[in-house]
mmCIF file of C-alpha atoms and ligand atoms in Angstrom:
data_model
loop_
_atom_site.group_PDB
_atom_site.id
_atom_site.type_symbol
_atom_site.label_atom_id
_atom_site.label_comp_id
_atom_site.label_asym_id
_atom_site.label_seq_id
_atom_site.Cartn_x
_atom_site.Cartn_y
_atom_site.Cartn_z
ATOM 1 C CA UNK A 30 72.518 110.515 107.710
ATOM 2 C CA UNK A 31 75.757 109.331 109.793
ATOM 3 C CA UNK A 32 73.065 108.393 112.562
ATOM 4 C CA UNK A 33 72.352 105.478 110.506
ATOM 5 C CA UNK A 34 75.678 104.058 111.135
ATOM 6 C CA UNK A 35 76.173 104.185 114.720
ATOM 7 C CA UNK A 36 79.239 101.868 115.554
ATOM 8 C CA UNK A 37 79.734 100.122 118.633
ATOM 9 C CA UNK A 38 82.826 100.070 120.693
ATOM 10 C CA UNK A 39 85.639 97.868 120.006
ATOM 11 C CA UNK A 40 85.743 94.684 122.155
ATOM 12 C CA UNK A 41 89.652 94.056 121.168
ATOM 13 C CA UNK A 42 92.015 93.505 123.968
ATOM 14 C CA UNK A 43 93.695 96.546 125.121
ATOM 15 C CA UNK A 44 96.927 96.804 122.961
ATOM 16 C CA UNK A 45 95.453 94.776 120.233
ATOM 17 C CA UNK A 46 97.251 96.052 117.006
ATOM 18 C CA UNK A 47 93.702 95.953 115.070
ATOM 19 C CA UNK A 48 93.115 99.259 116.631
ATOM 20 C CA UNK A 49 95.676 100.998 114.935
ATOM 21 C CA UNK A 50 93.986 99.701 111.628
ATOM 22 C CA UNK A 51 90.813 100.998 112.830
ATOM 23 C CA UNK A 52 92.187 104.503 113.284
ATOM 24 C CA UNK A 53 93.897 104.884 110.176
ATOM 25 C CA UNK A 54 90.980 103.749 108.092
ATOM 26 C CA UNK A 55 88.856 105.929 109.981
ATOM 27 C CA UNK A 56 90.994 109.026 109.482
ATOM 28 C CA UNK A 57 91.699 107.801 105.668
ATOM 29 C CA UNK A 58 88.023 107.472 104.814
ATOM 30 C CA UNK A 59 87.211 110.944 106.335
ATOM 31 C CA UNK A 60 90.000 112.581 104.568
ATOM 32 C CA UNK A 61 89.072 111.177 100.922
ATOM 33 C CA UNK A 62 85.582 112.429 102.090
ATOM 34 C CA UNK A 63 83.854 109.156 101.053
ATOM 35 C CA UNK A 64 80.188 109.380 102.221
ATOM 36 C CA UNK A 65 79.261 106.969 104.648
ATOM 37 C CA UNK A 66 76.765 105.663 102.216
ATOM 38 C CA UNK A 67 79.230 104.577 99.850
ATOM 39 C CA UNK A 68 81.258 102.572 102.079
ATOM 40 C CA UNK A 69 80.929 98.969 102.006
ATOM 41 C CA UNK A 70 82.944 96.829 104.402
ATOM 42 C CA UNK A 71 83.353 93.106 103.768
ATOM 43 C CA UNK A 72 84.560 91.496 107.196
ATOM 44 C CA UNK A 73 86.463 87.967 107.562
ATOM 45 C CA UNK A 74 85.561 85.404 111.019
ATOM 46 C CA UNK A 75 88.364 86.436 113.127
ATOM 47 C CA UNK A 76 89.086 89.136 116.076
ATOM 48 C CA UNK A 77 90.256 91.532 113.008
ATOM 49 C CA UNK A 78 86.979 91.053 111.301
ATOM 50 C CA UNK A 79 84.796 92.757 113.975
ATOM 51 C CA UNK A 80 86.412 95.509 112.431
ATOM 52 C CA UNK A 81 83.307 96.980 110.327
ATOM 53 C CA UNK A 82 81.247 97.125 113.683
ATOM 54 C CA UNK A 83 83.656 99.882 114.780
ATOM 55 C CA UNK A 84 83.255 102.338 112.130
ATOM 56 C CA UNK A 85 80.604 104.452 110.097
ATOM 57 C CA UNK A 86 79.761 101.969 107.073
ATOM 58 C CA UNK A 87 77.675 99.355 105.498
ATOM 59 C CA UNK A 88 79.305 96.095 106.695
ATOM 60 C CA UNK A 89 78.865 92.560 105.864
ATOM 61 C CA UNK A 90 80.465 89.601 107.544
ATOM 62 C CA UNK A 91 81.331 87.382 105.077
ATOM 63 C CA UNK A 92 81.767 83.406 105.726
ATOM 64 C CA UNK A 93 85.164 82.417 107.072
ATOM 65 C CA UNK A 94 87.902 83.149 104.010
ATOM 66 C CA UNK A 95 85.287 84.244 101.792
ATOM 67 C CA UNK A 96 85.923 87.999 101.724
ATOM 68 C CA UNK A 97 87.498 88.441 98.812
ATOM 69 C CA UNK A 98 84.849 86.510 96.660
ATOM 70 C CA UNK A 99 81.946 88.650 98.343
ATOM 71 C CA UNK A 100 83.855 91.795 97.991
ATOM 72 C CA UNK A 101 84.341 91.359 94.361
ATOM 73 C CA UNK A 102 80.628 90.261 93.964
ATOM 74 C CA UNK A 103 79.634 93.482 95.675
ATOM 75 C CA UNK A 104 81.790 95.591 93.384
ATOM 76 C CA UNK A 105 80.515 94.012 90.177
ATOM 77 C CA UNK A 106 77.193 94.558 91.200
ATOM 78 C CA UNK A 107 77.660 98.212 92.516
ATOM 79 C CA UNK A 108 80.901 99.953 91.074
ATOM 80 C CA UNK A 109 80.128 103.280 92.501
ATOM 81 C CA UNK A 110 80.678 101.828 96.085
ATOM 82 C CA UNK A 111 83.995 102.144 97.766
ATOM 83 C CA UNK A 112 84.504 98.268 98.981
ATOM 84 C CA UNK A 113 86.805 97.418 101.644
ATOM 85 C CA UNK A 114 87.701 93.638 102.726
ATOM 86 C CA UNK A 115 89.209 93.423 106.267
ATOM 87 C CA UNK A 116 90.180 90.408 107.734
ATOM 88 C CA UNK A 117 93.145 88.154 109.583
ATOM 89 C CA UNK A 118 95.869 86.073 108.584
ATOM 90 C CA UNK A 119 94.068 82.964 109.031
ATOM 91 C CA UNK A 120 90.937 83.967 107.099
ATOM 92 C CA UNK A 121 92.911 85.670 104.214
ATOM 93 C CA UNK A 122 96.056 83.116 104.031
ATOM 94 C CA UNK A 123 94.547 79.927 105.034
ATOM 95 C CA UNK A 124 90.904 78.794 104.532
ATOM 96 C CA UNK A 125 90.666 81.954 101.939
ATOM 97 C CA UNK A 126 94.209 81.493 100.559
ATOM 98 C CA UNK A 127 92.962 80.488 97.146
ATOM 99 C CA UNK A 128 91.027 83.396 96.670
ATOM 100 C CA UNK A 129 93.972 85.733 97.352
ATOM 101 C CA UNK A 130 95.846 84.251 94.277
ATOM 102 C CA UNK A 131 92.943 84.523 92.049
ATOM 103 C CA UNK A 132 92.064 88.013 93.359
ATOM 104 C CA UNK A 133 95.903 89.385 92.397
ATOM 105 C CA UNK A 134 95.358 87.594 89.129
ATOM 106 C CA UNK A 135 91.551 89.160 88.405
ATOM 107 C CA UNK A 136 92.435 92.773 89.979
ATOM 108 C CA UNK A 137 88.902 93.730 91.132
ATOM 109 C CA UNK A 138 88.140 97.186 92.647
ATOM 110 C CA UNK A 139 88.418 96.351 95.815
ATOM 111 C CA UNK A 140 90.916 97.472 98.911
ATOM 112 C CA UNK A 141 92.001 94.276 100.884
ATOM 113 C CA UNK A 142 93.427 94.997 104.247
ATOM 114 C CA UNK A 143 94.753 91.711 106.188
ATOM 115 C CA UNK A 144 95.965 92.204 110.041
ATOM 116 C CA UNK A 145 98.581 89.916 110.358
ATOM 117 C CA UNK A 146 99.332 89.186 113.642
ATOM 118 C CA UNK A 147 100.634 85.351 113.009
ATOM 119 C CA UNK A 148 97.961 83.538 114.902
ATOM 120 C CA UNK A 149 94.324 82.548 115.054
ATOM 121 C CA UNK A 150 93.491 85.209 117.840
ATOM 122 C CA UNK A 151 89.639 84.603 117.862
ATOM 123 C CA UNK A 152 90.187 80.503 118.496
ATOM 124 C CA UNK A 153 93.116 81.549 121.072
ATOM 125 C CA UNK A 154 96.334 81.207 119.736
ATOM 126 C CA UNK A 155 97.015 78.324 116.985
ATOM 127 C CA UNK A 156 99.429 78.764 114.514
ATOM 128 C CA UNK A 157 98.579 80.270 110.977
ATOM 129 C CA UNK A 158 100.175 80.472 107.424
ATOM 130 C CA UNK A 159 102.396 83.319 108.664
ATOM 131 C CA UNK A 160 103.160 82.292 112.315
ATOM 132 C CA UNK A 161 107.052 81.512 112.386
ATOM 133 C CA UNK A 162 108.722 78.181 112.544
ATOM 134 C CA UNK A 163 108.556 77.165 116.472
ATOM 135 C CA UNK A 164 105.404 79.050 117.370
ATOM 136 C CA UNK A 165 103.083 76.443 118.703
ATOM 137 C CA UNK A 166 104.991 73.674 117.543
ATOM 138 C CA UNK A 167 104.858 75.037 113.878
ATOM 139 C CA UNK A 168 107.137 73.021 111.478
ATOM 140 C CA UNK A 169 106.874 75.018 108.681
ATOM 141 C CA UNK A 170 108.322 77.977 106.954
ATOM 142 C CA UNK A 171 106.134 81.089 107.379
ATOM 143 C CA UNK A 172 104.640 82.391 104.245
ATOM 144 C CA UNK A 173 105.083 85.747 102.748
ATOM 145 C CA UNK A 174 102.091 87.063 101.037
ATOM 146 C CA UNK A 175 103.606 90.037 99.394
ATOM 147 C CA UNK A 176 105.865 88.014 97.641
ATOM 148 C CA UNK A 177 103.221 85.659 96.390
ATOM 149 C CA UNK A 178 101.540 89.108 95.091
ATOM 150 C CA UNK A 179 104.555 90.059 93.327
ATOM 151 C CA UNK A 180 104.949 86.516 91.809
ATOM 152 C CA UNK A 181 101.379 86.940 89.715
ATOM 153 C CA UNK A 182 101.567 89.625 86.952
ATOM 154 C CA UNK A 183 98.054 90.626 87.531
ATOM 155 C CA UNK A 184 98.919 92.165 90.573
ATOM 156 C CA UNK A 185 98.936 96.171 90.901
ATOM 157 C CA UNK A 186 98.961 97.113 94.401
ATOM 158 C CA UNK A 187 100.914 95.582 97.080
ATOM 159 C CA UNK A 188 102.111 97.203 100.286
ATOM 160 C CA UNK A 189 102.685 96.708 104.197
ATOM 161 C CA UNK A 190 102.355 98.639 107.089
ATOM 162 C CA UNK A 191 102.424 98.562 111.019
ATOM 163 C CA UNK A 192 100.273 99.571 113.421
ATOM 164 C CA UNK A 193 103.252 100.324 115.464
ATOM 165 C CA UNK A 194 103.878 102.970 112.729
ATOM 166 C CA UNK A 195 100.643 104.907 112.376
ATOM 167 C CA UNK A 196 102.035 107.853 110.534
ATOM 168 C CA UNK A 197 103.264 105.599 107.664
ATOM 169 C CA UNK A 198 100.086 103.135 108.222
ATOM 170 C CA UNK A 199 97.966 106.377 107.349
ATOM 171 C CA UNK A 200 100.060 107.124 104.387
ATOM 172 C CA UNK A 201 99.595 103.423 102.823
ATOM 173 C CA UNK A 202 95.820 103.344 103.811
ATOM 174 C CA UNK A 203 95.110 106.335 101.900
ATOM 175 C CA UNK A 204 97.488 104.995 98.784
ATOM 176 C CA UNK A 205 95.547 101.911 98.949
ATOM 177 C CA UNK A 206 91.919 103.811 98.769
ATOM 178 C CA UNK A 207 93.587 105.936 96.293
ATOM 179 C CA UNK A 208 94.517 103.341 93.827
ATOM 180 C CA UNK A 209 91.198 101.662 94.041
ATOM 181 C CA UNK A 210 89.352 104.752 93.664
ATOM 182 C CA UNK A 211 91.435 105.544 90.255
ATOM 183 C CA UNK A 212 90.281 102.321 88.613
ATOM 184 C CA UNK A 213 93.583 100.387 89.135
ATOM 185 C CA UNK A 214 91.806 97.404 90.713
ATOM 186 C CA UNK A 215 93.057 95.455 93.836
ATOM 187 C CA UNK A 216 94.971 97.498 96.585
ATOM 188 C CA UNK A 217 96.213 94.870 98.762
ATOM 189 C CA UNK A 218 97.699 95.853 102.278
ATOM 190 C CA UNK A 219 98.911 93.769 104.934
ATOM 191 C CA UNK A 220 99.036 95.269 108.357
ATOM 192 C CA UNK A 221 101.364 93.705 110.901
ATOM 193 C CA UNK A 222 98.839 93.943 113.868
ATOM 194 C CA UNK A 223 100.399 92.153 117.264
ATOM 195 C CA UNK A 224 98.145 89.902 118.960
ATOM 196 C CA UNK A 225 99.057 90.909 122.313
ATOM 197 C CA UNK A 226 97.085 88.213 124.450
ATOM 198 C CA UNK A 227 98.501 85.022 122.073
ATOM 199 C CA UNK A 228 101.469 86.186 120.094
ATOM 200 C CA UNK A 229 102.946 89.601 121.441
ATOM 201 C CA UNK A 230 105.284 90.496 118.659
ATOM 202 C CA UNK A 231 105.976 94.141 119.516
ATOM 203 C CA UNK A 232 109.304 93.607 120.530
ATOM 204 C CA UNK A 233 110.600 91.385 117.526
ATOM 205 C CA UNK A 234 108.817 93.416 115.168
ATOM 206 C CA UNK A 235 110.204 96.892 116.436
ATOM 207 C CA UNK A 236 113.889 95.773 115.390
ATOM 208 C CA UNK A 237 112.516 93.334 112.676
ATOM 209 C CA UNK A 238 110.881 95.899 110.184
ATOM 210 C CA UNK A 239 112.689 97.661 107.763
ATOM 211 C CA UNK A 240 111.209 100.731 105.950
ATOM 212 C CA UNK A 241 111.603 100.461 102.314
ATOM 213 C CA UNK A 242 109.890 103.813 101.459
ATOM 214 C CA UNK A 243 112.745 105.336 102.781
ATOM 215 C CA UNK A 244 115.313 103.205 100.715
ATOM 216 C CA UNK A 245 117.383 105.673 98.106
ATOM 217 C CA UNK A 246 117.001 104.007 94.740
ATOM 218 C CA UNK A 247 114.233 101.241 95.462
ATOM 219 C CA UNK A 248 111.465 101.618 92.668
ATOM 220 C CA UNK A 249 108.066 100.336 93.426
ATOM 221 C CA UNK A 250 107.281 100.325 89.679
ATOM 222 C CA UNK A 251 109.768 97.647 88.801
ATOM 223 C CA UNK A 252 108.176 94.277 89.651
ATOM 224 C CA UNK A 253 111.597 92.065 89.594
ATOM 225 C CA UNK A 254 113.255 94.521 91.310
ATOM 226 C CA UNK A 255 110.890 94.457 94.095
ATOM 227 C CA UNK A 256 110.805 90.833 94.039
ATOM 228 C CA UNK A 257 114.573 90.751 94.456
ATOM 229 C CA UNK A 258 115.123 93.307 97.271
ATOM 230 C CA UNK A 259 111.851 91.354 98.907
ATOM 231 C CA UNK A 260 114.361 87.962 98.781
ATOM 232 C CA UNK A 261 117.340 89.917 100.073
ATOM 233 C CA UNK A 262 115.377 90.996 103.080
ATOM 234 C CA UNK A 263 113.954 87.819 103.710
ATOM 235 C CA UNK A 264 117.049 86.129 103.873
ATOM 236 C CA UNK A 265 118.492 88.670 106.445
ATOM 237 C CA UNK A 266 115.134 88.284 108.699
ATOM 238 C CA UNK A 267 113.997 91.641 107.903
ATOM 239 C CA UNK A 268 110.342 92.485 107.621
ATOM 240 C CA UNK A 269 109.612 95.025 104.750
ATOM 241 C CA UNK A 270 107.377 98.022 105.183
ATOM 242 C CA UNK A 271 106.040 100.372 102.663
ATOM 243 C CA UNK A 272 104.972 100.472 98.999
ATOM 244 C CA UNK A 273 106.481 97.648 97.645
ATOM 245 C CA UNK A 274 104.685 97.503 94.244
ATOM 246 C CA UNK A 275 102.597 99.401 92.315
ATOM 247 C CA UNK A 276 101.599 99.139 88.832
ATOM 248 C CA UNK A 277 99.000 100.112 86.208
ATOM 249 C CA UNK A 278 96.252 97.726 84.868
ATOM 250 C CA UNK A 279 92.246 98.111 84.538
ATOM 251 C CA UNK A 280 89.861 96.944 87.129
ATOM 252 C CA UNK A 281 88.055 94.017 86.638
ATOM 253 C CA UNK A 282 84.800 95.710 86.465
ATOM 254 C CA UNK A 283 86.057 98.053 83.823
ATOM 255 C CA UNK A 284 86.655 94.972 81.721
ATOM 256 C CA UNK A 285 83.847 92.741 82.496
ATOM 257 C CA UNK A 286 80.802 94.933 83.003
ATOM 258 C CA UNK A 287 78.953 96.122 79.521
ATOM 259 C CA UNK A 288 79.123 99.987 79.719
ATOM 260 C CA UNK A 289 75.815 99.979 77.539
ATOM 261 C CA UNK A 290 74.020 98.644 80.548
ATOM 262 C CA UNK A 291 73.862 99.724 84.127
ATOM 263 C CA UNK A 292 75.574 97.531 86.765
ATOM 264 C CA UNK A 293 73.386 94.753 88.314
ATOM 265 C CA UNK A 294 72.472 96.997 91.798
ATOM 266 C CA UNK A 295 71.624 99.950 89.544
ATOM 267 C CA UNK A 296 69.192 98.810 87.201
ATOM 268 C CA UNK A 297 65.997 100.671 87.491
ATOM 269 C CA UNK A 298 63.277 98.114 88.766
ATOM 270 C CA UNK A 299 60.595 99.874 87.450
ATOM 271 C CA UNK A 300 61.763 99.444 83.783
ATOM 272 C CA UNK A 301 58.767 97.108 82.673
ATOM 273 C CA UNK A 302 61.436 94.832 80.870
ATOM 274 C CA UNK A 303 63.162 93.841 83.923
ATOM 275 C CA UNK A 304 60.371 94.083 86.130
ATOM 276 C CA UNK A 305 58.636 90.830 85.198
ATOM 277 C CA UNK A 306 62.373 88.773 85.459
ATOM 278 C CA UNK A 307 62.643 90.454 88.873
ATOM 279 C CA UNK A 308 59.027 89.272 89.965
ATOM 280 C CA UNK A 309 59.810 85.592 88.831
ATOM 281 C CA UNK A 310 63.453 85.702 90.496
ATOM 282 C CA UNK A 311 61.444 86.651 93.666
ATOM 283 C CA UNK A 312 59.013 84.326 93.502
ATOM 284 C CA UNK A 313 61.588 81.335 92.862
ATOM 285 C CA UNK A 314 62.476 81.989 96.737
ATOM 286 C CA UNK A 315 58.988 81.268 97.843
ATOM 287 C CA UNK A 316 58.392 77.613 98.153
HETATM 288 C C1 TPP B 425 84.412 77.385 108.400
HETATM 289 C C2 TPP B 425 85.439 77.644 109.807
HETATM 290 N N1 TPP B 425 86.283 77.281 110.202
HETATM 291 C C3 TPP B 425 86.871 77.571 111.131
HETATM 292 C C4 TPP B 425 86.197 78.581 112.124
HETATM 293 C C5 TPP B 425 86.864 78.990 113.486
HETATM 294 N N2 TPP B 425 87.491 80.199 113.039
HETATM 295 C C6 TPP B 425 87.012 81.410 113.651
HETATM 296 S S1 TPP B 425 87.868 82.551 113.478
HETATM 297 C C7 TPP B 425 89.637 81.645 112.946
HETATM 298 C C8 TPP B 425 90.558 81.873 112.362
HETATM 299 C C9 TPP B 425 91.056 83.434 112.941
HETATM 300 O O1 TPP B 425 92.420 83.620 112.651
HETATM 301 P P1 TPP B 425 92.806 85.290 111.815
HETATM 302 O O2 TPP B 425 91.906 85.239 110.484
HETATM 303 O O3 TPP B 425 94.061 85.392 111.785
HETATM 304 O O4 TPP B 425 92.016 86.405 112.520
HETATM 305 P P2 TPP B 425 92.345 87.127 114.223
HETATM 306 O O5 TPP B 425 91.391 86.513 115.144
HETATM 307 O O6 TPP B 425 93.707 86.661 114.314
HETATM 308 O O7 TPP B 425 92.076 88.503 114.015
HETATM 309 C C10 TPP B 425 88.800 80.128 112.742
HETATM 310 C C11 TPP B 425 89.984 79.203 112.403
HETATM 311 C C12 TPP B 425 84.993 78.997 111.662
HETATM 312 N N3 TPP B 425 84.390 80.293 111.920
HETATM 313 N N4 TPP B 425 84.759 78.640 110.601
HETATM 314 S S1 SF4 B 426 92.766 87.964 121.066
HETATM 315 FE FE1 SF4 B 426 94.677 88.936 120.023
HETATM 316 S S2 SF4 B 426 93.903 89.443 118.098
HETATM 317 FE FE2 SF4 B 426 92.198 89.315 119.209
HETATM 318 S S3 SF4 B 426 91.472 90.961 120.439
HETATM 319 FE FE3 SF4 B 426 92.865 90.040 121.763
HETATM 320 S S4 SF4 B 426 95.373 90.866 121.081
HETATM 321 FE FE4 SF4 B 426 93.673 91.763 119.256
HETATM 322 MG MG1 MG B 427 95.317 86.593 112.926
#
């Protein structure tokens, strides 16, 4: 079957952090033995959004900023799929920012990976919501989406990796995929992924990151404690990496779908009760 999903070669600039995310995903999907035909990637618009072309999977390039609602719809239509959303900080936090908070609240069974480079890479380096003050004349404070996630009680998995730390990034990618596969809903993984062409942050991030996974006494199950620690680290100008919060709550699809009926994409279209409705629906698209 794998011949059906022949990936193309990445067209990213040499040194782009997105290579690290791609590598972690390829390894994690193989390690978890997720069949190629069960992988559904929803990609945003941006350099990061081309990731779905580079690994063996089904892929759909969503409208700019609409990764999460599209991925949620896919999961509700066919909960058996491993649904992964991928995109950038512009796609996910600017034009798609409203969907992020509602997705934390809804908790759909989707793994969402944001490649945060603090800029709009594809459109040549404008400021994004995570750009630091002063970047391209930016007068605003940068957004911390992990703290946003912590402030929304429905969120269940919040982590941050760095493409410069590939071993930890692989572990976080595996943990995110496992969280969602266990029926716990949205696993959100932000990856610090430098744009070497328009915002080369390798130098700042090498010293700025702080590994919370190796901090004695840090409890990722304690939301209030996590918020407090994230606030302290932000005050100190540090960028926390690791599993920041993990809680338990059933995924949206297990609450919203009626278990007495097959999910929409798994219904038998030969069923005479459905065939007429299906024909009618198809007919409605024909002028
Ligand atoms: C509706 C709409 N508005 C604006 C654009 C132009 N546009 C394309 S990509 C992009 C932002 C990309 O930034 P990001 O999501 O951070 O991805 P990156 O390229 O940095 O990976 C913008 C504004 C668009 N394609 N569609
Ligand atoms: S412009 Fe930046 S984000 Fe886009 S491929 Fe190049 S390094 Fe990566
Ligand atoms: Mg970006």
